[in-house]
Short mmCIF file of C-alpha atoms in Angstrom, two decimals:
data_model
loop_
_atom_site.label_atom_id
_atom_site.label_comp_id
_atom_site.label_asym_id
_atom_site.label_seq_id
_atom_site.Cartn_x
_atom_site.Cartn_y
_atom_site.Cartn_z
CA UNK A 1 163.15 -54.92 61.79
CA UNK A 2 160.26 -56.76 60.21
CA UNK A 3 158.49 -60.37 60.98
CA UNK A 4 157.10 -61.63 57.82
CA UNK A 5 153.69 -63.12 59.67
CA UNK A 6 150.79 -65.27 58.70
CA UNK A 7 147.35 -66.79 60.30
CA UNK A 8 147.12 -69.93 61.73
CA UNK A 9 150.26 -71.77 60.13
CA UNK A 10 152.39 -73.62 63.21
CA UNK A 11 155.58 -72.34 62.42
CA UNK A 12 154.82 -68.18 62.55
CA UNK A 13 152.38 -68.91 65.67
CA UNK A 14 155.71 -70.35 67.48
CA UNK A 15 157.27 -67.39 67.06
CA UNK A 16 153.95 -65.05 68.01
CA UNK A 17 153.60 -67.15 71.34
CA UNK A 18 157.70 -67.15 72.08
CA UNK A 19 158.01 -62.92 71.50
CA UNK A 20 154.23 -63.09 73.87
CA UNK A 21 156.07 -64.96 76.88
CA UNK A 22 159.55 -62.75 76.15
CA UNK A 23 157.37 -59.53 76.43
CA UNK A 24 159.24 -58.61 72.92
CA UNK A 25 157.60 -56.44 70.24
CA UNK A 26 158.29 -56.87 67.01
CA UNK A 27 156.43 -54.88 63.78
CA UNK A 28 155.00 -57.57 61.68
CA UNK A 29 153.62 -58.19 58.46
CA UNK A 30 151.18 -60.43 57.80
CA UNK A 31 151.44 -62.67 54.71
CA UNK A 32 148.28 -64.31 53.16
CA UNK A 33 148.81 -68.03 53.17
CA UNK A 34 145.51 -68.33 51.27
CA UNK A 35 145.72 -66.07 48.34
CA UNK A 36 148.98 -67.44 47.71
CA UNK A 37 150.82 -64.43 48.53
CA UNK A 38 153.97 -66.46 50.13
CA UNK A 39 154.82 -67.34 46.62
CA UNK A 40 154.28 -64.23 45.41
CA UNK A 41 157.28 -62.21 43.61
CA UNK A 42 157.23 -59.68 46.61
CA UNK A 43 157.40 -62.30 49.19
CA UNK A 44 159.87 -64.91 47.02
CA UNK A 45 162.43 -61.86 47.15
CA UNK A 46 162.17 -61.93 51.49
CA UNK A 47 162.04 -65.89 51.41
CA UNK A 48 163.03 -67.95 48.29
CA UNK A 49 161.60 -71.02 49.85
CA UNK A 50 158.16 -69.28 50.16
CA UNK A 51 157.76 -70.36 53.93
CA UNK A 52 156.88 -68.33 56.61
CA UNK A 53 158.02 -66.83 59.38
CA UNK A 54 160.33 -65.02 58.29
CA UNK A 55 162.53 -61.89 60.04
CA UNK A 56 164.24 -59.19 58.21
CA UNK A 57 166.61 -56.89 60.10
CA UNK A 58 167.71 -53.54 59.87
CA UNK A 59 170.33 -54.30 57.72
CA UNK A 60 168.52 -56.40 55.06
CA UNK A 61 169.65 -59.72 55.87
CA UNK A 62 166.43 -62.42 56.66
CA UNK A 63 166.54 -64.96 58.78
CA UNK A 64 164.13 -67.49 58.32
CA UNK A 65 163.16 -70.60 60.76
CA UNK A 66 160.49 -70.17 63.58
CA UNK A 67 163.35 -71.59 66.15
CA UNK A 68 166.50 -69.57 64.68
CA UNK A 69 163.95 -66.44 64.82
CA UNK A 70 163.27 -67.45 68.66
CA UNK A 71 167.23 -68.05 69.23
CA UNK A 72 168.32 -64.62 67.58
CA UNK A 73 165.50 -63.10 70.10
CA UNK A 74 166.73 -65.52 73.26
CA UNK A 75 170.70 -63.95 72.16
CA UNK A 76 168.93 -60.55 72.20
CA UNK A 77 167.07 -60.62 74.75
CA UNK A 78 167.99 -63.73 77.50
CA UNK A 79 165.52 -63.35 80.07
CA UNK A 80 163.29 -64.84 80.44
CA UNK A 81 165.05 -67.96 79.54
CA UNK A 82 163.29 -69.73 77.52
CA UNK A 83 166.28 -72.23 75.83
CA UNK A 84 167.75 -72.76 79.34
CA UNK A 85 170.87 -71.46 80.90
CA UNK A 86 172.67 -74.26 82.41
CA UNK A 87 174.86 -76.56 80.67
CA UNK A 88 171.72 -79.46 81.76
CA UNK A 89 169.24 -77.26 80.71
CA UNK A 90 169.92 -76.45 77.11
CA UNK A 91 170.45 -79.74 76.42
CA UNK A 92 167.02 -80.91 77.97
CA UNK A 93 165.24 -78.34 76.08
CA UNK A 94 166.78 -78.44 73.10
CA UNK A 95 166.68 -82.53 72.88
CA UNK A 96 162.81 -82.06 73.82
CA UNK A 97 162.13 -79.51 71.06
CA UNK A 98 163.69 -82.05 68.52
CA UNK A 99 161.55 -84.78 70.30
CA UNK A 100 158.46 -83.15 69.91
CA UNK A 101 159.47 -82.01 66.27
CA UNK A 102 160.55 -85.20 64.61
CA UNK A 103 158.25 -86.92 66.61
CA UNK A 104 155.14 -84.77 66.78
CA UNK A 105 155.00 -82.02 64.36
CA UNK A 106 156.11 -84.41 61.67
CA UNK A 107 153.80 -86.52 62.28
CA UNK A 108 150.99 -83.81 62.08
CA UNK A 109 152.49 -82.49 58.87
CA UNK A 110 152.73 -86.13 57.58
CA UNK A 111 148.93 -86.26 57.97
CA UNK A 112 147.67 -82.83 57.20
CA UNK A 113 150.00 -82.11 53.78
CA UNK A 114 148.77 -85.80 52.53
CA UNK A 115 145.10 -85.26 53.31
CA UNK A 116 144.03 -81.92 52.77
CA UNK A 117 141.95 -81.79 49.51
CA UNK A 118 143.11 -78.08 48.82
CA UNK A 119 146.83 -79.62 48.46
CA UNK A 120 146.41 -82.63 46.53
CA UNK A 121 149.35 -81.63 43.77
CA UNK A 122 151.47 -79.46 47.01
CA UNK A 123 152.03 -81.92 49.51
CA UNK A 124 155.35 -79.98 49.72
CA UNK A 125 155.00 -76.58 51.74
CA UNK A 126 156.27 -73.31 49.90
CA UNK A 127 158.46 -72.94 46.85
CA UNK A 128 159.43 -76.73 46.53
CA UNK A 129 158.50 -78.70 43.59
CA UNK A 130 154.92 -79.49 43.18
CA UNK A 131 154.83 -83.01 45.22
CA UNK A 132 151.54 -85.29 44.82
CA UNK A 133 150.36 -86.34 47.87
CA UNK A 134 150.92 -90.27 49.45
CA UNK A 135 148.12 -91.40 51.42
CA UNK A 136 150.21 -94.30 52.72
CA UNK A 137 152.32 -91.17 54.38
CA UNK A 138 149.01 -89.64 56.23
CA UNK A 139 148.28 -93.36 57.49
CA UNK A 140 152.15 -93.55 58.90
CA UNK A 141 151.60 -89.70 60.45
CA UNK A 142 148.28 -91.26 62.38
CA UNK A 143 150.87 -94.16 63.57
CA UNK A 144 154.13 -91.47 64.54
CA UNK A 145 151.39 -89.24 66.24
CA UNK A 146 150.11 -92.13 68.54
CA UNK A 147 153.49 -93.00 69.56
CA UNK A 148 154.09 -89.57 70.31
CA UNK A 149 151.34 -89.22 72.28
CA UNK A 150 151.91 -91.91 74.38
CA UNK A 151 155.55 -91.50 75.06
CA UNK A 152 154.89 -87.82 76.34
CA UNK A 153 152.08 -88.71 78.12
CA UNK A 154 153.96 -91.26 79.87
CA UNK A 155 157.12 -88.88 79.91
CA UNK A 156 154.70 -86.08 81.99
CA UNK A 157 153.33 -88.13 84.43
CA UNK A 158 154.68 -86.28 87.61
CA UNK A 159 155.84 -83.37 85.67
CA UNK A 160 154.93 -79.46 85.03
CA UNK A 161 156.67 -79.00 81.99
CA UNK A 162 158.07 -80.95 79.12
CA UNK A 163 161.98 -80.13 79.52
CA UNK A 164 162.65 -78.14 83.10
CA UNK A 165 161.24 -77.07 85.98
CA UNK A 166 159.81 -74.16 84.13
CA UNK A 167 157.95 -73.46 80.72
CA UNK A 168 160.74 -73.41 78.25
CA UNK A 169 160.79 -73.34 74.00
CA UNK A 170 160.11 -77.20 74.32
CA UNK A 171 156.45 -76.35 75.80
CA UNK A 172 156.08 -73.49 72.73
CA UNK A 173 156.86 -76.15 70.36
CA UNK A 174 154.64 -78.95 71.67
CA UNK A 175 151.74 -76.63 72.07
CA UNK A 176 151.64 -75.11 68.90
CA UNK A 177 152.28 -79.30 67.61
CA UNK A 178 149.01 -80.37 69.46
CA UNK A 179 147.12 -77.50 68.07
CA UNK A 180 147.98 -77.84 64.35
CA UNK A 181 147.28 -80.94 64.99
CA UNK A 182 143.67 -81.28 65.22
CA UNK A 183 143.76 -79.68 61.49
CA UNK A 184 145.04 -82.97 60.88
CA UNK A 185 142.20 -84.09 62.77
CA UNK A 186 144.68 -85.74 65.22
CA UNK A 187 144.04 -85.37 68.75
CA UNK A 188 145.22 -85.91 72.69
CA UNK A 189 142.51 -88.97 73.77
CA UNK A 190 140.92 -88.41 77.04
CA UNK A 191 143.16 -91.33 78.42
CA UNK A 192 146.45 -89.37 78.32
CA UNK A 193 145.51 -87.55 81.05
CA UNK A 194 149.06 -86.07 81.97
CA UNK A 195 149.62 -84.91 78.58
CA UNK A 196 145.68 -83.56 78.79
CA UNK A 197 146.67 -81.61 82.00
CA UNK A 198 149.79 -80.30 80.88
CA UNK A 199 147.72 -79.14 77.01
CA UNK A 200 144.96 -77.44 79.60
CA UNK A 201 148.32 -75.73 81.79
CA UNK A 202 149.96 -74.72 78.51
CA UNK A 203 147.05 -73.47 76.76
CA UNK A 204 145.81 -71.30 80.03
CA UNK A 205 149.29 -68.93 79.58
CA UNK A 206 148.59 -65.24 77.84
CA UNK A 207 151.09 -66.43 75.58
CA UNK A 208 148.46 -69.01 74.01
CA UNK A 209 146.57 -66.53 72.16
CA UNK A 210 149.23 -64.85 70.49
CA UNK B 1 179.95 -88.97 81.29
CA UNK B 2 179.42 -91.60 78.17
CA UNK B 3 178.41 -91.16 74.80
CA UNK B 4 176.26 -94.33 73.13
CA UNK B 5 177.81 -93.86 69.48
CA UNK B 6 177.47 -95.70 66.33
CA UNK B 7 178.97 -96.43 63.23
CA UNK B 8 178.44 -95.31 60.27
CA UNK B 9 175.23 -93.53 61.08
CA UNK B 10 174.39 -90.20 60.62
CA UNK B 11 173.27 -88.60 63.75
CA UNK B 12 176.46 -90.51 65.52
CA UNK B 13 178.58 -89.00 63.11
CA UNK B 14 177.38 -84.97 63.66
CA UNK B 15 178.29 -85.63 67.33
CA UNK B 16 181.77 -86.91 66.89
CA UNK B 17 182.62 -84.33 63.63
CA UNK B 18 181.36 -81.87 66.30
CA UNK B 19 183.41 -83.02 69.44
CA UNK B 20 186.40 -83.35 67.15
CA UNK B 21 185.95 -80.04 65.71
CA UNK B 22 185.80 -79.03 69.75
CA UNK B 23 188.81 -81.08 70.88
CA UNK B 24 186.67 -82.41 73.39
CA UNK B 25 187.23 -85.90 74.08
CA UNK B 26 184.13 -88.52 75.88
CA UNK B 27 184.09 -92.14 76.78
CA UNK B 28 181.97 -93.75 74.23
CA UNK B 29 180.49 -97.16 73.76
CA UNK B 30 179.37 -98.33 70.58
CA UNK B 31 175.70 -99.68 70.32
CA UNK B 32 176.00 -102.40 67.34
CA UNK B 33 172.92 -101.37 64.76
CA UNK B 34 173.47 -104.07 62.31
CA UNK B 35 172.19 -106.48 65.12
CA UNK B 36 170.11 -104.75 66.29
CA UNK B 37 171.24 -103.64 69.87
CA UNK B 38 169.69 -100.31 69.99
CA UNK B 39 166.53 -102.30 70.16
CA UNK B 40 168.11 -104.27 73.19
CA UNK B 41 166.72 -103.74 76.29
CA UNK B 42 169.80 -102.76 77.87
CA UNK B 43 170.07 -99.47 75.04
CA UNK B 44 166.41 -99.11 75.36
CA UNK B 45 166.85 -98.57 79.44
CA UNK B 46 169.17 -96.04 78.41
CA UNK B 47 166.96 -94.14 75.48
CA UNK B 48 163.80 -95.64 75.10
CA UNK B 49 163.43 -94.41 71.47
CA UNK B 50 166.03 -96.46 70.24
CA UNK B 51 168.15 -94.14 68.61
CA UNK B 52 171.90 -93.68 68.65
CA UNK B 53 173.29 -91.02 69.89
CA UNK B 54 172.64 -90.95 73.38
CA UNK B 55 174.83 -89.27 76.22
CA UNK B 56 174.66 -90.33 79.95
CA UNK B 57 175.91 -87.58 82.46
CA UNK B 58 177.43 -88.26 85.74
CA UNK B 59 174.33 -87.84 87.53
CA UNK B 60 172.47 -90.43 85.29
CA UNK B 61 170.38 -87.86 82.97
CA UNK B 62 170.68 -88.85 79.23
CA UNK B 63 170.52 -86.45 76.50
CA UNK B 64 169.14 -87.95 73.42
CA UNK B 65 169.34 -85.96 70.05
CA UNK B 66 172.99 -84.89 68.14
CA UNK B 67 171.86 -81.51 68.10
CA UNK B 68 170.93 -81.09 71.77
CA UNK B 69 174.47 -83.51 72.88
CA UNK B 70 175.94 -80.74 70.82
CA UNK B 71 174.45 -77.64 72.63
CA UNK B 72 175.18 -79.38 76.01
CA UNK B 73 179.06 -79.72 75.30
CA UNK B 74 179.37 -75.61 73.52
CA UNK B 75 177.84 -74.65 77.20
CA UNK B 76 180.18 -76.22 78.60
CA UNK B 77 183.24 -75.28 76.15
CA UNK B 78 182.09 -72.17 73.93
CA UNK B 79 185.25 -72.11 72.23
CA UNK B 80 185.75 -72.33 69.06
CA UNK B 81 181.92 -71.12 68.94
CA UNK B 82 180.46 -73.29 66.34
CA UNK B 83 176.76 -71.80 67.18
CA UNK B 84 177.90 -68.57 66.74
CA UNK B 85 178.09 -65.68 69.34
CA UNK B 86 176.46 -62.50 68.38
CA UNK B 87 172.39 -62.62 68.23
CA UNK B 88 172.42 -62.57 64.14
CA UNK B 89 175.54 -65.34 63.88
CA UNK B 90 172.97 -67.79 66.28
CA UNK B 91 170.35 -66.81 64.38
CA UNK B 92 171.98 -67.74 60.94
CA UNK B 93 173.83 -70.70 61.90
CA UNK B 94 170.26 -72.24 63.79
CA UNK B 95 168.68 -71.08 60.36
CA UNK B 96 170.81 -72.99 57.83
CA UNK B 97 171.32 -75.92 59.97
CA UNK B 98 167.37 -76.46 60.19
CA UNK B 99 167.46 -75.88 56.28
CA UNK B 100 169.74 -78.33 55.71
CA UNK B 101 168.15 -81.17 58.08
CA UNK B 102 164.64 -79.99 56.70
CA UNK B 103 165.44 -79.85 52.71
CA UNK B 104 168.12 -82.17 52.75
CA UNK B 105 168.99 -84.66 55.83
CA UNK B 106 165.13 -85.76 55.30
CA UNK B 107 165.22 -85.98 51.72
CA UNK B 108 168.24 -88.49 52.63
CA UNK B 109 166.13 -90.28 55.21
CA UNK B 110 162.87 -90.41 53.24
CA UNK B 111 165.04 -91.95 49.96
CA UNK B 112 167.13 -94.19 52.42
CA UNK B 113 164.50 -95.57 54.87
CA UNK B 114 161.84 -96.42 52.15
CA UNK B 115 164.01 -97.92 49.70
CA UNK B 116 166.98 -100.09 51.04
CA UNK B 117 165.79 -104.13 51.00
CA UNK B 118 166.63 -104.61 54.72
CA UNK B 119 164.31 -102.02 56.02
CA UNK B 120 161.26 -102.84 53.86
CA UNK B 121 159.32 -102.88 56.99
CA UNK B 122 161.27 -100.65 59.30
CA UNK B 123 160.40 -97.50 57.23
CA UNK B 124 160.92 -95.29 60.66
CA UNK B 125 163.85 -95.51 62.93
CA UNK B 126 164.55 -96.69 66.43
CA UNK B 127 161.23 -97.79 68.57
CA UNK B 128 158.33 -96.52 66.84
CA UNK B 129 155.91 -98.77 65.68
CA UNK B 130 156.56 -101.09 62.12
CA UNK B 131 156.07 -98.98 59.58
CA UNK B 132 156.11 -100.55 55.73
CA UNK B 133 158.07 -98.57 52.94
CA UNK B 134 156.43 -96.56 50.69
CA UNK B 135 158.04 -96.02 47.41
CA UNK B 136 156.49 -92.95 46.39
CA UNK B 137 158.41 -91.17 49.60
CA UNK B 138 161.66 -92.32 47.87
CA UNK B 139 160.62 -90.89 44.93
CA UNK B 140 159.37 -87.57 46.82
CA UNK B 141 163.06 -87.85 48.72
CA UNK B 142 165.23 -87.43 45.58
CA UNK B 143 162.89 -84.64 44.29
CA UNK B 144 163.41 -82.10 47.86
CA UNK B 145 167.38 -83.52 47.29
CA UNK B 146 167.29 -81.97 43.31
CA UNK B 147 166.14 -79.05 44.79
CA UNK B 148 168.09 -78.67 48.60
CA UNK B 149 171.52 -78.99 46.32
CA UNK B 150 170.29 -76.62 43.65
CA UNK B 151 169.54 -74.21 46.28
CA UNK B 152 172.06 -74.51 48.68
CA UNK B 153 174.59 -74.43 45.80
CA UNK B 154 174.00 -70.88 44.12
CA UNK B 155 173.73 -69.66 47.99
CA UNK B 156 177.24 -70.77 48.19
CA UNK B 157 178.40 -68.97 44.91
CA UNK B 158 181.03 -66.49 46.78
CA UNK B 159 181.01 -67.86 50.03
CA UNK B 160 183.53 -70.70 52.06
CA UNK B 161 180.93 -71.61 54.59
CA UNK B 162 177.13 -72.01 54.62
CA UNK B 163 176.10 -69.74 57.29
CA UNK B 164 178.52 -67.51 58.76
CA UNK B 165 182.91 -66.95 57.62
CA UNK B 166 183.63 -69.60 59.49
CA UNK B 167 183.08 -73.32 59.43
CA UNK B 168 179.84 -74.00 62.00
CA UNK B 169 177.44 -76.40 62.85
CA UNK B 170 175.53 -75.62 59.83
CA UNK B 171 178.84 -76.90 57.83
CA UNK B 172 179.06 -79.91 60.07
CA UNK B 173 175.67 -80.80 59.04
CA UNK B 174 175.58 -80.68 55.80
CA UNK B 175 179.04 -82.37 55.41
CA UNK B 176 177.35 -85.28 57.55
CA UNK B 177 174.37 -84.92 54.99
CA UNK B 178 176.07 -85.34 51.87
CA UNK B 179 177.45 -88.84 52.99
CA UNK B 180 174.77 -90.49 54.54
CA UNK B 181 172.76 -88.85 51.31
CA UNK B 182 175.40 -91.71 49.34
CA UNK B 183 173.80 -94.59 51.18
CA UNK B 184 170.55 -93.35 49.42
CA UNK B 185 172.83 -92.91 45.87
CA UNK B 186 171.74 -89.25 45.90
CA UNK B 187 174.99 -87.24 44.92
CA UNK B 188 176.22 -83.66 44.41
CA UNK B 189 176.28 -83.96 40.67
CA UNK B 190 179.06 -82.19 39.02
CA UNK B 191 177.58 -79.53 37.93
CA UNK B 192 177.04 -77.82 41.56
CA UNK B 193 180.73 -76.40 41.42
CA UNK B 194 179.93 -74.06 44.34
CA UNK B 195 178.73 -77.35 46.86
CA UNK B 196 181.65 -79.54 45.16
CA UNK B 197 183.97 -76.51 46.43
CA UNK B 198 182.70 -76.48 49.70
CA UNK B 199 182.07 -80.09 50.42
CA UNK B 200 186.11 -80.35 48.91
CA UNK B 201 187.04 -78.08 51.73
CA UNK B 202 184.81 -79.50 54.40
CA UNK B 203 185.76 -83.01 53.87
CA UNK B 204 189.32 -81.91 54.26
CA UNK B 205 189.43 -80.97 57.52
CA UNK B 206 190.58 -83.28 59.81
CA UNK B 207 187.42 -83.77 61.79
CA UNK B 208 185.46 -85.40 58.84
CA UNK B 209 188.00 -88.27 59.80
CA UNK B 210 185.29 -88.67 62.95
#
């Protein structure tokens, strides 16, 4: 088993800080975002869509997707649960991940793939078509990520955690979110203080610096 | 137990495909979109994102998100599994569903939202903020559709169903995909005989009646 890897993207670092809080060691590989190396022959053959993570097994077949990497793991390997085990719970989790996804991380990609000077042709991430980028789509990111900000700030006031009672796959996801974010040079204001204590809660967990 | 529905939509529609495929039957109420009553406050008391669908349990939790509404109900009635049961069947099934709402339910959306006269400045759904249309997502939209179908077609070359034997959630995505993609006139062009076979197939079951 393999975990095609690389440095500071989102999606891989979900996966790094999920297998940190499971305990689960995995070999990895790292692939060089920078040099280009995701849409490289050698890496094209693992991954046609030239995105990373990505996790071969044993047997050859790759399974790409930071989450289906973390639910083959969870189906592995179910404690601790991460994705929930009651009926109530995996539903929670699961409907905050795709909150804090479509809501959040969107946003954040909206903003950083339509602003960064180094992808003004490759708005679109890995093997898609070369995509110019839209300003007016960074401008709607800033608007999504605001709203975002204030709904789970609102949403935490009285809470621990995003989803449950404990730290769950929503908390990975919105943690690595408000982290990639500031590349977008979007940010948690001072004012949001229950989504500022819950950032300073997530962020203190070993897990963080995977 | 009652699931907010909606016609025609897309997000709706995965739910009920997915309870029919299930044989699970739930009170519903429809939430009227064309007049706008998911931005009522009587729907927004119930999700206050304004987005359709939303399911209220007994003890007066709602689950908001088709995908999580869906996880709730296979924990509570695994059978037929349409998330698969061993670790590398949940892994592939999470895995092409995610590809096909990343590649080609957003394509859809992107085309859709920032092109059709009535939503000129309603660009994003539900609550969030006004948002004008930008034309140059449309055109990005039907560019990442070229390219989902292309890709998702050869993967299909030699197989009935996108991520595992048997018909699963990733199917009952991308069936739901293909006809909201219509509403955007993006189309499976003749050509893809592999996604025309399978979309021939999936459309024939009796739960694409839903």
């Amino acid at each position: 088993m393999k975990l095609y890897d690389a440095a500071w993207a989102p999606s891989p670092r979900r996966v790094r800080v999920y297998l940190a809080e499971k305990g689960i060691d995995v070999p990895r590989e790292t692939v060089d975002l920078l040099s280009g190396e995701h849409l490289g022959q050698a890496y094209l053959a693992v991954n046609p869509r030239g995105i990373v993570p990505a996790l071969e097994l044993d047997s050859g077949e790759v399974i790409c997707e930071s989450a289906a990497i973390c639910r083959y793991f969870e189906a592995l390997h179910p404690d601790p649960p991460l994705f929930g085990t009651t009926p109530e719970q995996i539903g929670r989790i699961e409907s905050w991940t795709r909150r804090v996804e479509n809501d959040g991380y969107l946003a954040a990609v909206h903003v950083f793939r339509n602003s960064v000077p180094a992808l003004k042709e490759h708005a679109l991430a890995g093997a898609m078509p070369a995509a110019p980028q839209i300003p007016e789509l960074a401008t709607r990111g800033a608007v999504m990520w605001n709203a975002f900000v204030e709904g789970l700030n609102g949403w935490l006031d009285g809470r621990d955690w995003i989803a449950d009672d404990d730290f769950s796959f929503a908390d990975i996801t919105a943690l690595v979110t408000v982290d990639f974010a500031r590349a977008a040079r979007l940010r948690v204001p001072d004012r949001a203080e229950h989504l500022q204590r819950w950032y300073a809660a997530a962020r203190a967990r070993p897990s963080a610096a995977a």
